Amino acid sequence: MYRLTSISKNRGVFNSILNYQRRSISYTLPAIPALDNLKISKGEYKGLLSNKAVNELWFERGGKIVEDLNKLLERKSITAPADLNELITLTFNKPDLQDIYTQASSLHNLQFAFESIRPNEDPEAQASVKVCDVDDLLKAPSIAESFPNEPTDPELIDWITSSFGSISEFRTLLLNSANSIKGDGMVWLVAQAAYSESTLKRNYLGSNNQQEFKYSNLAVMNTYNAGIVDDSLRSGQITKLKQQKEAKIASLRKKIEEKKSSAADGAVSTLEEEGMLSTLESDAANQNDFTLGTLEEAEAATLFSDRKLLPLLAIDASMRNYLIDYGIFGKQQYLENLWNCIDWDVVLQRAPTRFKKSFEMD
Amino acid sequence: MFRRQANIARKVFLSAKRSIHEVPSLKNEDIFSKNGIEGLYSPKGFKLAWSDYQKYLTTNLTLQTNGTENELRSAYQILLHTAKQTTEQHTFHFASQAHNNHLFFQQLDDKSRASNTRPSRFLMERLADQDITSMEALRDRLLTESDSFTGQGWLFLVELPDKSLKFLRCENDGTPYYYGKNQSLDLNGGIDEASYDKLNELNQKAANREKDFTLPILAINAWSPAYIEDYGVTGRSKYLENVWSCINWDVVNKRLFQL
């Protein structure tokens, strides 16, 4: 999926002398034919973006992300895996690699969003790519029940209908979720696994591949900045940090007791450790507050119940996407045009086999 | 008798006041909208970053607050009232952004005029406590901090109740006035111990119902509308360099507490 430039140095003689054993992998901007063609033809992305916008959003921004990513990888001399998804999985819960994670997932999200859409060939569509003004904020929302570019595959329609009620309800939810993102972010249509990952692990002992997951439900979710959809592996960090702190306290306490028991041999000062212990303990005690929930509770509450989520469709709701062609008042128009550009064939390809539960278990 | 009724009617009319949020006028706004801000914005760039964006924010703020308890409040009051309310965050967004953007544009001026102003000695003395001893150091700090956002954000130089100064990063629509809505952390990706401690500290402050008396004295806008027109999607660094040279320090100096 990602083109890879792999420069293997001619090892051998130099190896022993220079200790030069580096295989440098650098990422390049992925090829998306629809966009690459526009660069040559200088045409617009029909029904959605001008040529200038495509150039800035994909070639310049994408190029910059790739460049920054490669620089970071080189600086930290990290041998990156060939697959960008693997790089994200490797970095998403490591605080010291957060800058790499950020660039990698930004690139992934950008590519995923552009691969979810195709130009809208409707000759009238181009007229709707225009700068909006303040009055467009006051427009009454449409109450239509059917819209252009609805999915046509009967199974997909059935799945969407049973998950959201109807296609138009799904469309409203998708676009309103996008509208509610004020900073940078994406809206995703995801397939949600029927059982949580921990349940699966318990039952199938480590068999953790895609085939094992049964996807029963579709859902709409938002991610912000460089957030990724499948967050379940990342979550639990806060709880882990708390456990680390508790372990620290326990080991300090043990140390003090050991010193005290050996104090008979000589005057060993335990003051320093006791000071550290009391500050750590006061921190820990603070977390047992009944009026305001703890961080761990907050984390547990926002988890997607550690269920595997598979992204099917992404919509980029960040301001930069519409500012160039639609102006500051044009988000709604941009989103409506974006709906008309959704490539349902791609969504269908990404969709897993639907799993129908015969009864609800959890 | 008729007169009395008319009086009552007038009283009713007067008490049923409504307020509409308008784009505040800036000093030199006429020149700015005709020529842009020299050294920073073209007229089109200024229009998007100020006239249009502020219009967007204030119109939305009016729509959000119409018929609510916030109807008669100023943007600043609204942001304070809504900061803690989880269901009022759309309103908070528009209030906080309108306030921050106004704060930002008040301190901008043409490069030729801005270059005649300097941070006051008093301000530099306060900054020296933060290991910022020269203009170059201040510039470096300001530019690195404001260019480090993954997404949108604001960088503030704030004055704390003990009159010391500090840099405050606010992601997205964060506000410097209330610690619970500073939004200084981005919790995507790995979470380190410092962020965890910071979160606990915020939790503790909120549990103790601590008040926040922080005041911003300098605001830097790192949102897309502030630079996309003149500098492009990837032009934030260049834009921030230019912002530095267009800060009218006289305005900033006056915001600092003085005896």
Coordinates of C-alpha atoms in Angstrom, one line a residue:
Chain A
M1 CA 0.0 0.0 0.0
Y2 CA 2.9 2.4 0.8
R3 CA 5.7 2.7 -1.7
L4 CA 8.9 2.0 -0.1
T5 CA 12.3 3.3 -0.8
S6 CA 14.7 0.8 0.6
I7 CA 18.4 1.6 0.2
S8 CA 20.5 -1.4 1.2
K9 CA 24.1 -0.4 1.6
N10 CA 26.6 -2.6 0.1
R11 CA 27.7 -4.4 3.2
G12 CA 30.9 -6.3 3.6
V13 CA 34.2 -4.4 3.6
F14 CA 32.8 -1.3 5.0
N15 CA 30.9 -3.0 7.6
S16 CA 33.8 -3.8 9.9
I17 CA 35.6 -0.6 9.3
L18 CA 32.9 2.0 9.6
N19 CA 30.4 -0.1 11.5
Y20 CA 28.0 1.1 8.9
Q21 CA 25.1 -1.2 9.1
R22 CA 22.1 0.9 8.5
R23 CA 19.2 0.1 6.3
S24 CA 17.3 3.3 5.8
I25 CA 13.7 3.1 5.1
S26 CA 11.8 6.2 4.2
Y27 CA 8.2 6.7 3.4
T28 CA 6.9 8.4 0.3
L29 CA 3.6 10.1 -0.4
P30 CA 1.2 7.2 -1.4
A31 CA -0.1 7.2 -5.0
I32 CA -3.8 8.0 -5.4
P33 CA -4.5 7.9 -9.1
A34 CA -7.4 10.4 -9.0
L35 CA -5.2 13.0 -7.3
D36 CA -2.0 12.3 -9.3
N37 CA -4.0 12.9 -12.5
L38 CA -5.2 16.2 -11.3
K39 CA -1.6 17.3 -10.7
I40 CA -0.9 16.7 -14.4
S41 CA -4.1 18.0 -15.9
K42 CA -4.4 20.9 -13.5
G43 CA -8.1 20.2 -13.3
E44 CA -10.4 20.5 -10.3
Y45 CA -11.5 17.6 -8.1
K46 CA -15.0 17.6 -9.6
G47 CA -17.8 18.6 -7.2
L48 CA -15.6 19.1 -4.2
L49 CA -12.3 20.9 -4.4
S50 CA -10.4 23.3 -6.7
N51 CA -7.0 22.3 -8.1
K52 CA -5.3 24.7 -5.7
A53 CA -7.0 23.1 -2.7
V54 CA -6.0 19.5 -3.8
N55 CA -2.5 20.7 -4.3
E56 CA -2.3 22.2 -0.9
L57 CA -4.2 19.6 1.0
W58 CA -2.6 16.5 -0.5
F59 CA 0.6 17.3 -2.3
E60 CA 1.9 20.0 0.0
R61 CA 0.5 18.9 3.4
G62 CA 1.0 15.2 2.6
G63 CA 4.5 15.9 1.4
K64 CA 5.4 17.8 4.5
I65 CA 4.0 15.1 6.8
V66 CA 6.1 12.5 4.9
E67 CA 9.2 14.7 5.1
D68 CA 8.8 15.3 8.8
L69 CA 8.2 11.7 9.4
N70 CA 11.3 10.6 7.6
K71 CA 13.4 13.3 9.4
L72 CA 12.1 12.1 12.8
L73 CA 12.8 8.4 12.0
E74 CA 16.3 9.3 10.9
R75 CA 17.0 11.5 13.9
K76 CA 15.9 8.8 16.3
S77 CA 17.6 6.1 14.1
I78 CA 14.5 3.9 14.1
T79 CA 14.2 1.1 11.7
A80 CA 10.7 1.6 10.5
P81 CA 8.5 -1.2 9.3
A82 CA 7.5 -1.1 5.6
D83 CA 3.9 -0.8 6.5
L84 CA 2.7 2.5 7.9
N85 CA 0.0 0.8 10.0
E86 CA 2.6 -1.2 11.7
L87 CA 4.6 1.9 12.5
I88 CA 1.4 3.4 14.1
T89 CA 0.8 0.2 16.1
L90 CA 4.5 0.3 17.3
T91 CA 4.3 3.9 18.4
F92 CA 0.9 4.7 19.6
N93 CA 1.4 4.0 23.3
K94 CA 5.0 5.1 23.6
P95 CA 5.3 8.7 24.9
D96 CA 8.8 9.2 23.7
L97 CA 7.8 8.3 20.1
Q98 CA 4.7 10.5 20.1
D99 CA 6.0 12.8 17.4
I100 CA 6.5 9.9 15.1
Y101 CA 3.1 8.5 15.9
T102 CA 1.5 11.9 15.2
Q103 CA 3.0 12.2 11.7
A104 CA 2.4 8.6 10.9
S105 CA -1.3 8.6 11.9
S106 CA -1.8 12.0 10.2
L107 CA -0.5 10.5 7.0
H108 CA -2.7 7.5 7.4
N109 CA -5.8 9.5 8.1
L110 CA -5.2 11.9 5.2
Q111 CA -4.8 9.0 2.8
F112 CA -7.7 7.1 4.2
A113 CA -10.0 10.1 3.8
F114 CA -8.9 10.8 0.2
E115 CA -9.3 7.1 -0.7
S116 CA -12.8 7.1 0.6
I117 CA -14.0 9.6 -2.1
R118 CA -14.1 10.0 -5.8
P119 CA -14.9 13.0 -8.0
N120 CA -18.6 13.8 -8.5
E121 CA -19.2 13.8 -12.2
D122 CA -22.6 15.4 -12.1
P123 CA -22.3 18.5 -14.3
E124 CA -24.4 20.6 -11.9
A125 CA -22.2 19.7 -8.9
Q126 CA -19.4 22.0 -9.9
A127 CA -21.6 25.0 -9.3
S128 CA -21.9 24.1 -5.6
V129 CA -18.2 24.6 -5.1
K130 CA -18.4 28.2 -4.2
V131 CA -17.5 30.7 -1.4
C132 CA -20.4 30.9 1.0
D133 CA -21.4 34.0 3.0
V134 CA -22.8 34.7 6.4
D135 CA -26.4 34.1 5.3
D136 CA -25.6 30.5 4.6
L137 CA -25.4 30.0 8.4
L138 CA -29.1 30.8 8.7
K139 CA -30.3 28.4 6.0
A140 CA -32.9 25.9 7.3
P141 CA -31.5 22.4 7.2
S142 CA -33.0 20.0 4.6
I143 CA -35.8 17.8 5.7
A144 CA -35.6 15.5 2.6
E145 CA -35.7 11.8 3.2
S146 CA -33.6 10.8 0.3
F147 CA -30.4 12.3 -1.0
P148 CA -28.1 11.9 -4.0
N149 CA -25.3 9.3 -3.8
E150 CA -26.9 7.0 -1.4
P151 CA -25.3 3.5 -1.2
T152 CA -26.9 1.0 -3.6
D153 CA -25.7 -2.3 -2.4
P154 CA -28.7 -4.0 -0.7
E155 CA -26.6 -5.6 2.1
L156 CA -24.9 -2.4 3.0
I157 CA -28.2 -0.6 3.0
D158 CA -29.6 -3.2 5.3
W159 CA -26.7 -3.0 7.7
I160 CA -26.8 0.8 7.8
T161 CA -30.6 0.8 8.3
S162 CA -30.4 -1.7 11.1
S163 CA -27.6 0.2 12.8
F164 CA -28.9 3.8 12.4
G165 CA -32.6 3.6 11.5
S166 CA -32.4 4.8 7.9
I167 CA -29.9 6.1 5.3
S168 CA -31.0 9.7 5.9
E169 CA -30.6 9.3 9.7
F170 CA -27.1 7.9 9.1
R171 CA -26.3 10.8 6.7
T172 CA -27.5 13.4 9.3
L173 CA -25.5 11.8 12.1
L174 CA -22.4 11.6 9.9
L175 CA -22.6 15.2 8.8
N176 CA -23.6 16.6 12.1
S177 CA -20.7 14.8 13.8
A178 CA -18.4 16.4 11.3
N179 CA -20.0 19.8 11.9
S180 CA -19.4 19.5 15.6
I181 CA -15.7 19.1 15.2
K182 CA -14.3 22.6 15.7
G183 CA -10.6 22.1 15.4
D184 CA -8.9 19.3 13.4
G185 CA -10.6 16.0 13.2
M186 CA -12.2 13.2 11.3
V187 CA -15.6 11.4 11.3
W188 CA -15.5 7.7 10.7
L189 CA -18.0 5.0 9.8
V190 CA -16.7 2.0 11.7
A191 CA -17.7 -1.7 12.0
Q192 CA -17.7 -2.7 15.7
A193 CA -16.8 -6.1 16.8
A194 CA -19.6 -8.1 18.5
Y195 CA -17.5 -9.1 21.5
S196 CA -14.8 -7.2 23.4
E197 CA -11.2 -8.1 22.8
S198 CA -10.6 -9.3 26.3
T199 CA -13.5 -11.8 25.9
L200 CA -12.0 -13.0 22.7
K201 CA -8.6 -13.4 24.3
R202 CA -10.1 -15.4 27.1
N203 CA -11.9 -17.7 24.7
Y204 CA -9.5 -18.2 21.8
L205 CA -6.2 -17.9 23.7
G206 CA -4.3 -15.3 21.8
S207 CA -5.7 -15.9 18.3
N208 CA -5.9 -12.2 17.5
N209 CA -6.2 -12.0 13.8
Q210 CA -8.9 -10.2 11.8
Q211 CA -10.9 -13.4 11.0
E212 CA -11.6 -14.0 14.6
F213 CA -13.5 -10.7 15.0
K214 CA -17.2 -10.8 14.3
Y215 CA -18.5 -7.4 13.3
S216 CA -22.2 -7.0 14.1
N217 CA -22.7 -3.3 14.3
L218 CA -21.9 -0.1 12.4
A219 CA -21.1 3.1 14.3
V220 CA -20.1 6.7 13.7
M221 CA -17.2 8.1 15.7
N222 CA -15.0 11.2 15.8
T223 CA -11.2 11.4 16.2
Y224 CA -9.3 14.6 16.9
N225 CA -5.9 15.8 15.6
A226 CA -3.8 12.6 15.1
G227 CA -6.2 10.3 16.7
I228 CA -6.8 6.8 15.4
V229 CA -10.0 4.7 15.3
D230 CA -8.7 1.5 16.8
D231 CA -7.9 2.9 20.1
S232 CA -8.5 -0.2 22.2
L233 CA -4.8 -1.2 22.5
R234 CA -3.8 2.2 23.4
S235 CA -6.3 2.7 26.2
G236 CA -5.6 1.7 29.7
Q237 CA -2.5 3.8 29.8
I238 CA -3.7 5.9 32.7
T239 CA -4.7 2.9 34.7
K240 CA -1.2 1.5 34.0
L241 CA 0.5 4.8 35.2
K242 CA -1.5 4.6 38.4
Q243 CA -0.3 1.1 39.0
Q244 CA 3.3 2.1 38.4
K245 CA 2.9 4.8 41.0
E246 CA 1.5 2.4 43.5
A247 CA 4.3 0.0 42.8
K248 CA 6.8 2.8 43.5
I249 CA 5.2 3.5 46.8
A250 CA 5.3 -0.1 47.8
S251 CA 9.0 -0.5 47.0
L252 CA 9.8 2.7 48.9
R253 CA 8.0 1.4 51.9
K254 CA 9.9 -1.8 51.8
K255 CA 13.2 0.0 51.6
I256 CA 12.3 2.1 54.7
E257 CA 11.4 -1.0 56.6
E258 CA 14.6 -2.7 55.7
K259 CA 16.6 0.2 56.7
K260 CA 14.8 0.5 60.0
S261 CA 15.4 -3.2 60.8
S262 CA 19.1 -2.7 60.1
A263 CA 19.2 0.5 62.0
A264 CA 20.7 -1.2 65.0
D265 CA 23.9 -1.6 63.1
G266 CA 24.4 2.1 62.7
A267 CA 22.5 5.4 62.4
V268 CA 21.0 5.1 58.9
S269 CA 18.9 8.0 57.9
T270 CA 15.6 7.2 56.4
L271 CA 14.4 10.7 56.2
E272 CA 14.9 11.2 52.5
E273 CA 12.9 8.1 51.6
E274 CA 10.2 9.0 54.1
G275 CA 9.9 12.4 52.5
M276 CA 9.5 10.9 49.0
L277 CA 7.0 8.4 50.3
S278 CA 4.8 11.0 51.9
T279 CA 4.7 13.1 48.7
L280 CA 3.9 10.1 46.6
E281 CA 1.3 8.9 49.0
S282 CA -0.4 12.3 49.2
D283 CA -0.6 12.2 45.4
A284 CA -2.1 8.8 45.5
A285 CA -4.5 9.6 48.3
N286 CA -5.8 12.6 46.3
Q287 CA -7.1 10.2 43.7
N288 CA -9.6 8.6 46.0
D289 CA -12.1 11.4 45.8
F290 CA -15.8 10.8 45.9
T291 CA -17.1 14.1 44.7
L292 CA -15.2 14.1 41.4
G293 CA -14.4 11.0 39.4
T294 CA -10.9 9.8 39.0
L295 CA -8.9 9.8 35.8
E296 CA -9.1 6.0 35.6
E297 CA -12.9 6.2 35.7
A298 CA -12.9 8.8 33.0
E299 CA -10.7 6.6 30.8
A300 CA -12.9 3.6 31.4
A301 CA -16.0 5.7 30.6
T302 CA -14.7 6.9 27.2
L303 CA -13.4 3.5 26.1
F304 CA -15.2 1.8 23.3
S305 CA -15.5 -1.2 25.6
D306 CA -12.2 -2.4 24.2
R307 CA -13.9 -3.6 21.1
K308 CA -12.1 -3.9 17.8
L309 CA -13.2 -1.2 15.4
L310 CA -12.7 -1.5 11.7
P311 CA -12.8 1.9 9.7
L312 CA -14.9 1.8 6.6
L313 CA -15.2 5.5 5.7
A314 CA -13.5 8.7 6.8
I315 CA -14.6 12.3 6.4
D316 CA -12.1 15.1 7.1
A317 CA -13.8 17.8 9.0
S318 CA -10.8 20.0 9.6
M319 CA -11.1 23.7 8.6
R320 CA -8.3 23.6 6.1
N321 CA -10.4 21.4 3.8
Y322 CA -13.1 23.9 3.2
L323 CA -11.5 27.3 3.9
I324 CA -9.8 27.5 0.5
D325 CA -12.8 26.9 -1.7
Y326 CA -15.8 27.5 0.5
G327 CA -14.6 30.2 2.9
I328 CA -15.3 30.3 6.7
F329 CA -19.1 30.0 6.3
G330 CA -19.0 27.0 3.9
K331 CA -18.6 24.0 6.2
Q332 CA -22.1 22.7 5.7
Q333 CA -21.9 23.1 1.9
Y334 CA -18.5 21.4 1.9
L335 CA -19.9 18.5 3.9
E336 CA -22.9 18.1 1.6
N337 CA -20.6 18.0 -1.4
L338 CA -18.4 15.5 0.4
W339 CA -21.3 13.2 0.9
N340 CA -22.0 13.3 -2.8
C341 CA -18.4 12.2 -3.4
I342 CA -18.3 9.2 -1.1
D343 CA -17.1 6.2 -3.0
W344 CA -19.4 3.4 -1.7
D345 CA -17.6 0.8 -3.7
V346 CA -14.5 1.5 -1.6
V347 CA -16.6 1.4 1.6
L348 CA -18.0 -2.0 0.5
Q349 CA -14.6 -3.4 -0.2
R350 CA -13.4 -2.4 3.3
A351 CA -16.5 -3.8 5.0
P352 CA -16.1 -7.1 6.8
T353 CA -18.7 -9.8 6.6
R354 CA -21.6 -8.9 8.7
F355 CA -22.2 -11.1 11.7
K356 CA -25.7 -11.3 13.0
K357 CA -26.1 -12.2 16.6
S358 CA -28.8 -14.6 17.3
F359 CA -29.2 -13.1 20.8
E360 CA -27.5 -10.4 22.8
M361 CA -24.8 -11.5 25.2
D362 CA -23.5 -8.4 26.7
Chain B
M1 CA -54.3 57.1 31.8
F2 CA -53.2 56.5 28.3
R3 CA -49.9 58.0 29.1
R4 CA -49.4 55.6 32.0
Q5 CA -50.1 52.7 29.8
A6 CA -47.6 54.0 27.3
N7 CA -45.1 54.2 30.1
I8 CA -45.7 50.7 31.1
A9 CA -45.4 49.6 27.5
R10 CA -42.1 51.4 27.2
K11 CA -40.8 49.8 30.4
V12 CA -41.7 46.4 29.2
F13 CA -40.0 47.2 25.9
L14 CA -36.9 48.4 27.7
S15 CA -36.7 45.4 29.9
A16 CA -37.1 43.0 27.0
K17 CA -33.6 43.8 25.8
R18 CA -31.8 41.5 23.4
S19 CA -28.2 41.7 22.5
I20 CA -26.6 40.7 19.2
H21 CA -22.9 40.0 19.1
E22 CA -21.1 42.1 16.5
V23 CA -17.6 42.2 15.2
P24 CA -15.8 44.7 17.4
S25 CA -14.0 47.5 15.6
L26 CA -10.2 47.5 15.7
K27 CA -8.0 50.6 15.8
N28 CA -6.8 51.1 12.2
E29 CA -9.4 48.7 11.0
D30 CA -10.1 50.8 7.9
I31 CA -6.5 50.8 6.9
F32 CA -6.2 47.1 7.6
S33 CA -9.2 46.1 5.5
K34 CA -7.9 48.3 2.6
N35 CA -4.2 47.4 2.7
G36 CA -4.0 44.4 4.9
I37 CA -1.5 44.4 7.8
E38 CA 1.9 45.3 6.4
G39 CA 4.3 42.5 6.9
L40 CA 1.6 40.0 7.9
Y41 CA -1.6 40.0 5.9
S42 CA -2.9 40.9 2.5
P43 CA -6.3 42.6 2.4
K44 CA -7.8 39.1 1.6
G45 CA -5.8 37.4 4.4
F46 CA -7.0 40.0 6.9
K47 CA -10.6 39.6 5.7
L48 CA -10.6 35.9 6.4
A49 CA -8.6 36.0 9.6
W50 CA -10.5 38.9 11.2
S51 CA -13.6 40.3 9.4
D52 CA -15.0 37.0 8.2
Y53 CA -13.9 34.7 11.0
Q54 CA -15.0 37.1 13.7
K55 CA -18.3 37.6 11.9
Y56 CA -18.7 33.8 11.8
L57 CA -17.9 33.5 15.6
T58 CA -20.1 36.4 16.7
T59 CA -23.1 35.3 14.5
N60 CA -22.9 31.8 15.8
L61 CA -22.6 33.1 19.4
T62 CA -25.8 35.1 18.9
L63 CA -27.6 32.1 17.5
Q64 CA -26.4 29.9 20.3
T65 CA -27.3 32.3 23.1
N66 CA -30.5 33.7 21.8
G67 CA -33.3 33.1 24.3
T68 CA -30.9 31.6 26.9
E69 CA -29.5 32.9 30.1
N70 CA -26.4 34.0 28.2
E71 CA -28.4 36.3 26.0
L72 CA -27.2 39.6 27.6
R73 CA -23.7 38.6 28.5
S74 CA -20.5 39.5 26.7
A75 CA -18.3 36.9 25.0
Y76 CA -16.0 37.0 28.0
Q77 CA -18.8 36.4 30.5
I78 CA -20.2 33.7 28.4
L79 CA -17.0 31.8 28.2
L80 CA -16.6 31.9 31.9
H81 CA -20.1 30.8 32.5
T82 CA -20.0 27.9 30.1
A83 CA -16.5 26.7 30.6
K84 CA -17.6 24.1 33.2
Q85 CA -20.8 23.0 31.5
T86 CA -20.4 19.9 29.4
T87 CA -23.6 20.6 27.5
E88 CA -22.7 24.2 26.6
Q89 CA -19.5 23.5 24.8
H90 CA -20.7 24.7 21.4
T91 CA -21.5 28.1 23.0
F92 CA -18.2 28.0 24.9
H93 CA -16.3 27.4 21.6
F94 CA -17.7 30.5 19.9
A95 CA -17.3 32.7 23.0
S96 CA -13.8 31.6 23.7
Q97 CA -12.7 31.9 20.1
A98 CA -14.3 35.3 19.7
H99 CA -12.6 36.6 22.8
N100 CA -9.2 35.1 22.0
N101 CA -9.2 36.3 18.4
H102 CA -10.1 39.8 19.5
L103 CA -7.3 39.7 22.1
F104 CA -4.9 38.6 19.3
F105 CA -5.9 41.2 16.7
Q106 CA -5.8 44.1 19.2
Q107 CA -2.1 43.6 19.6
L108 CA -1.3 43.6 15.8
D109 CA 0.0 46.5 13.8
D110 CA 1.8 47.3 10.6
K111 CA 5.4 46.1 10.7
S112 CA 6.8 49.7 10.4
R113 CA 4.8 50.9 13.4
A114 CA 5.2 47.7 15.4
S115 CA 9.0 47.7 15.0
N116 CA 9.1 50.9 17.0
T117 CA 7.7 49.3 20.0
R118 CA 9.5 47.1 22.5
P119 CA 8.5 45.0 25.5
S120 CA 8.7 47.2 28.6
R121 CA 11.6 46.8 31.0
F122 CA 9.1 45.7 33.6
L123 CA 7.9 42.9 31.3
M124 CA 11.4 41.8 30.4
E125 CA 12.3 41.6 34.1
R126 CA 9.4 39.4 34.8
L127 CA 10.4 37.2 31.8
A128 CA 14.0 37.0 33.2
D129 CA 12.5 34.8 36.0
Q130 CA 11.5 32.3 33.3
D131 CA 15.1 32.3 31.9
I132 CA 14.1 34.5 29.0
T133 CA 16.7 37.2 29.1
S134 CA 16.7 38.7 25.6
M135 CA 14.4 39.5 22.8
E136 CA 15.9 36.6 20.8
A137 CA 15.2 34.2 23.6
L138 CA 11.6 35.4 23.8
R139 CA 11.2 35.1 20.0
D140 CA 12.6 31.6 20.0
R141 CA 10.4 30.5 22.8
L142 CA 7.3 32.1 21.4
L143 CA 7.8 30.6 17.9
T144 CA 8.7 27.1 19.0
E145 CA 5.8 26.8 21.4
S146 CA 3.2 28.2 19.0
D147 CA 4.5 26.1 16.1
S148 CA 4.3 22.8 18.0
F149 CA 0.5 22.3 17.8
T150 CA -0.6 19.1 16.0
G151 CA -3.9 20.8 15.2
Q152 CA -5.3 24.2 16.0
G153 CA -4.4 26.2 19.1
W154 CA -3.5 29.3 21.0
L155 CA -0.3 30.3 22.8
F156 CA -0.7 32.7 25.6
L157 CA 1.7 34.6 27.8
V158 CA -0.2 34.8 31.1
E159 CA 0.2 36.6 34.3
L160 CA -0.4 34.5 37.5
P161 CA -1.8 35.9 40.7
D162 CA 1.7 36.2 42.2
K163 CA 2.5 38.5 39.2
S164 CA 4.9 36.0 37.6
L165 CA 4.6 35.2 33.9
K166 CA 4.3 31.9 32.2
F167 CA 3.7 30.5 28.7
L168 CA 0.4 28.6 28.4
R169 CA -0.4 26.4 25.4
C170 CA -4.1 25.9 24.7
E171 CA -5.1 23.3 22.2
N172 CA -8.1 24.1 20.0
D173 CA -10.5 26.6 21.7
G174 CA -8.9 26.4 25.2
T175 CA -9.1 29.4 27.4
P176 CA -6.4 30.8 29.7
Y177 CA -9.0 31.9 32.3
Y178 CA -9.9 28.5 33.8
Y179 CA -7.5 25.7 34.4
G180 CA -10.1 23.1 33.6
K181 CA -10.4 24.4 30.1
N182 CA -6.8 25.3 29.3
Q183 CA -6.7 22.1 27.2
S184 CA -2.9 22.0 27.3
L185 CA -2.6 18.3 26.8
D186 CA -3.2 16.3 23.7
L187 CA -3.9 12.7 24.9
N188 CA -3.6 11.0 21.5
G189 CA -0.8 8.6 21.3
G190 CA 1.4 7.7 24.3
I191 CA 0.7 9.4 27.6
D192 CA 3.8 10.1 29.7
E193 CA 4.1 10.5 33.4
A194 CA 4.2 14.3 33.3
S195 CA 0.8 14.4 31.5
Y196 CA -0.6 11.9 34.0
D197 CA 0.6 14.1 36.9
K198 CA -0.8 17.2 35.2
L199 CA -4.2 15.5 34.8
N200 CA -4.2 14.5 38.5
E201 CA -3.3 18.0 39.4
L202 CA -6.2 19.4 37.4
N203 CA -8.5 16.8 39.0
Q204 CA -7.3 17.9 42.4
K205 CA -7.8 21.6 41.7
A206 CA -11.3 21.0 40.5
A207 CA -12.1 18.8 43.5
N208 CA -10.9 21.6 45.8
R209 CA -13.0 24.1 43.9
E210 CA -9.9 26.2 43.4
K211 CA -10.4 29.5 41.6
D212 CA -8.3 30.7 38.7
F213 CA -7.0 34.2 38.5
T214 CA -4.8 33.8 35.5
L215 CA -4.8 36.7 33.0
P216 CA -3.5 36.6 29.4
I217 CA -1.3 39.5 28.3
L218 CA -0.2 38.1 24.9
A219 CA -2.1 35.8 22.5
I220 CA -0.8 34.0 19.5
N221 CA -3.3 32.5 17.1
A222 CA -2.3 29.2 15.5
W223 CA -5.6 28.5 13.9
S224 CA -5.9 27.8 10.2
P225 CA -8.1 30.8 9.3
A226 CA -5.3 33.0 10.6
Y227 CA -2.8 32.0 7.9
I228 CA -4.4 29.7 5.3
E229 CA -5.2 32.6 2.8
D230 CA -1.7 34.2 2.7
Y231 CA 0.6 31.3 3.7
G232 CA -1.2 28.2 2.6
V233 CA -2.0 25.0 4.5
T234 CA 1.6 24.3 5.4
G235 CA 2.7 28.0 5.9
R236 CA 2.2 28.2 9.7
S237 CA 5.9 28.7 10.6
K238 CA 6.4 31.6 8.1
Y239 CA 3.2 33.2 9.4
L240 CA 4.3 32.9 13.0
E241 CA 7.6 34.6 12.2
N242 CA 5.7 37.5 10.6
V243 CA 3.4 37.7 13.6
W244 CA 6.4 38.2 15.8
S245 CA 7.5 41.3 13.8
C246 CA 4.0 42.8 13.8
I247 CA 3.3 42.7 17.6
N248 CA 2.6 46.2 18.9
W249 CA 4.3 45.8 22.3
D250 CA 2.7 49.0 23.6
V251 CA -0.6 47.2 23.8
V252 CA 0.9 44.2 25.5
N253 CA 2.8 46.3 28.0
K254 CA -0.4 48.0 29.1
R255 CA -2.1 44.6 29.8
L256 CA 0.5 43.8 32.4
F257 CA -0.2 44.7 36.0
Q258 CA 1.3 48.0 36.9
L259 CA 1.5 50.1 40.0

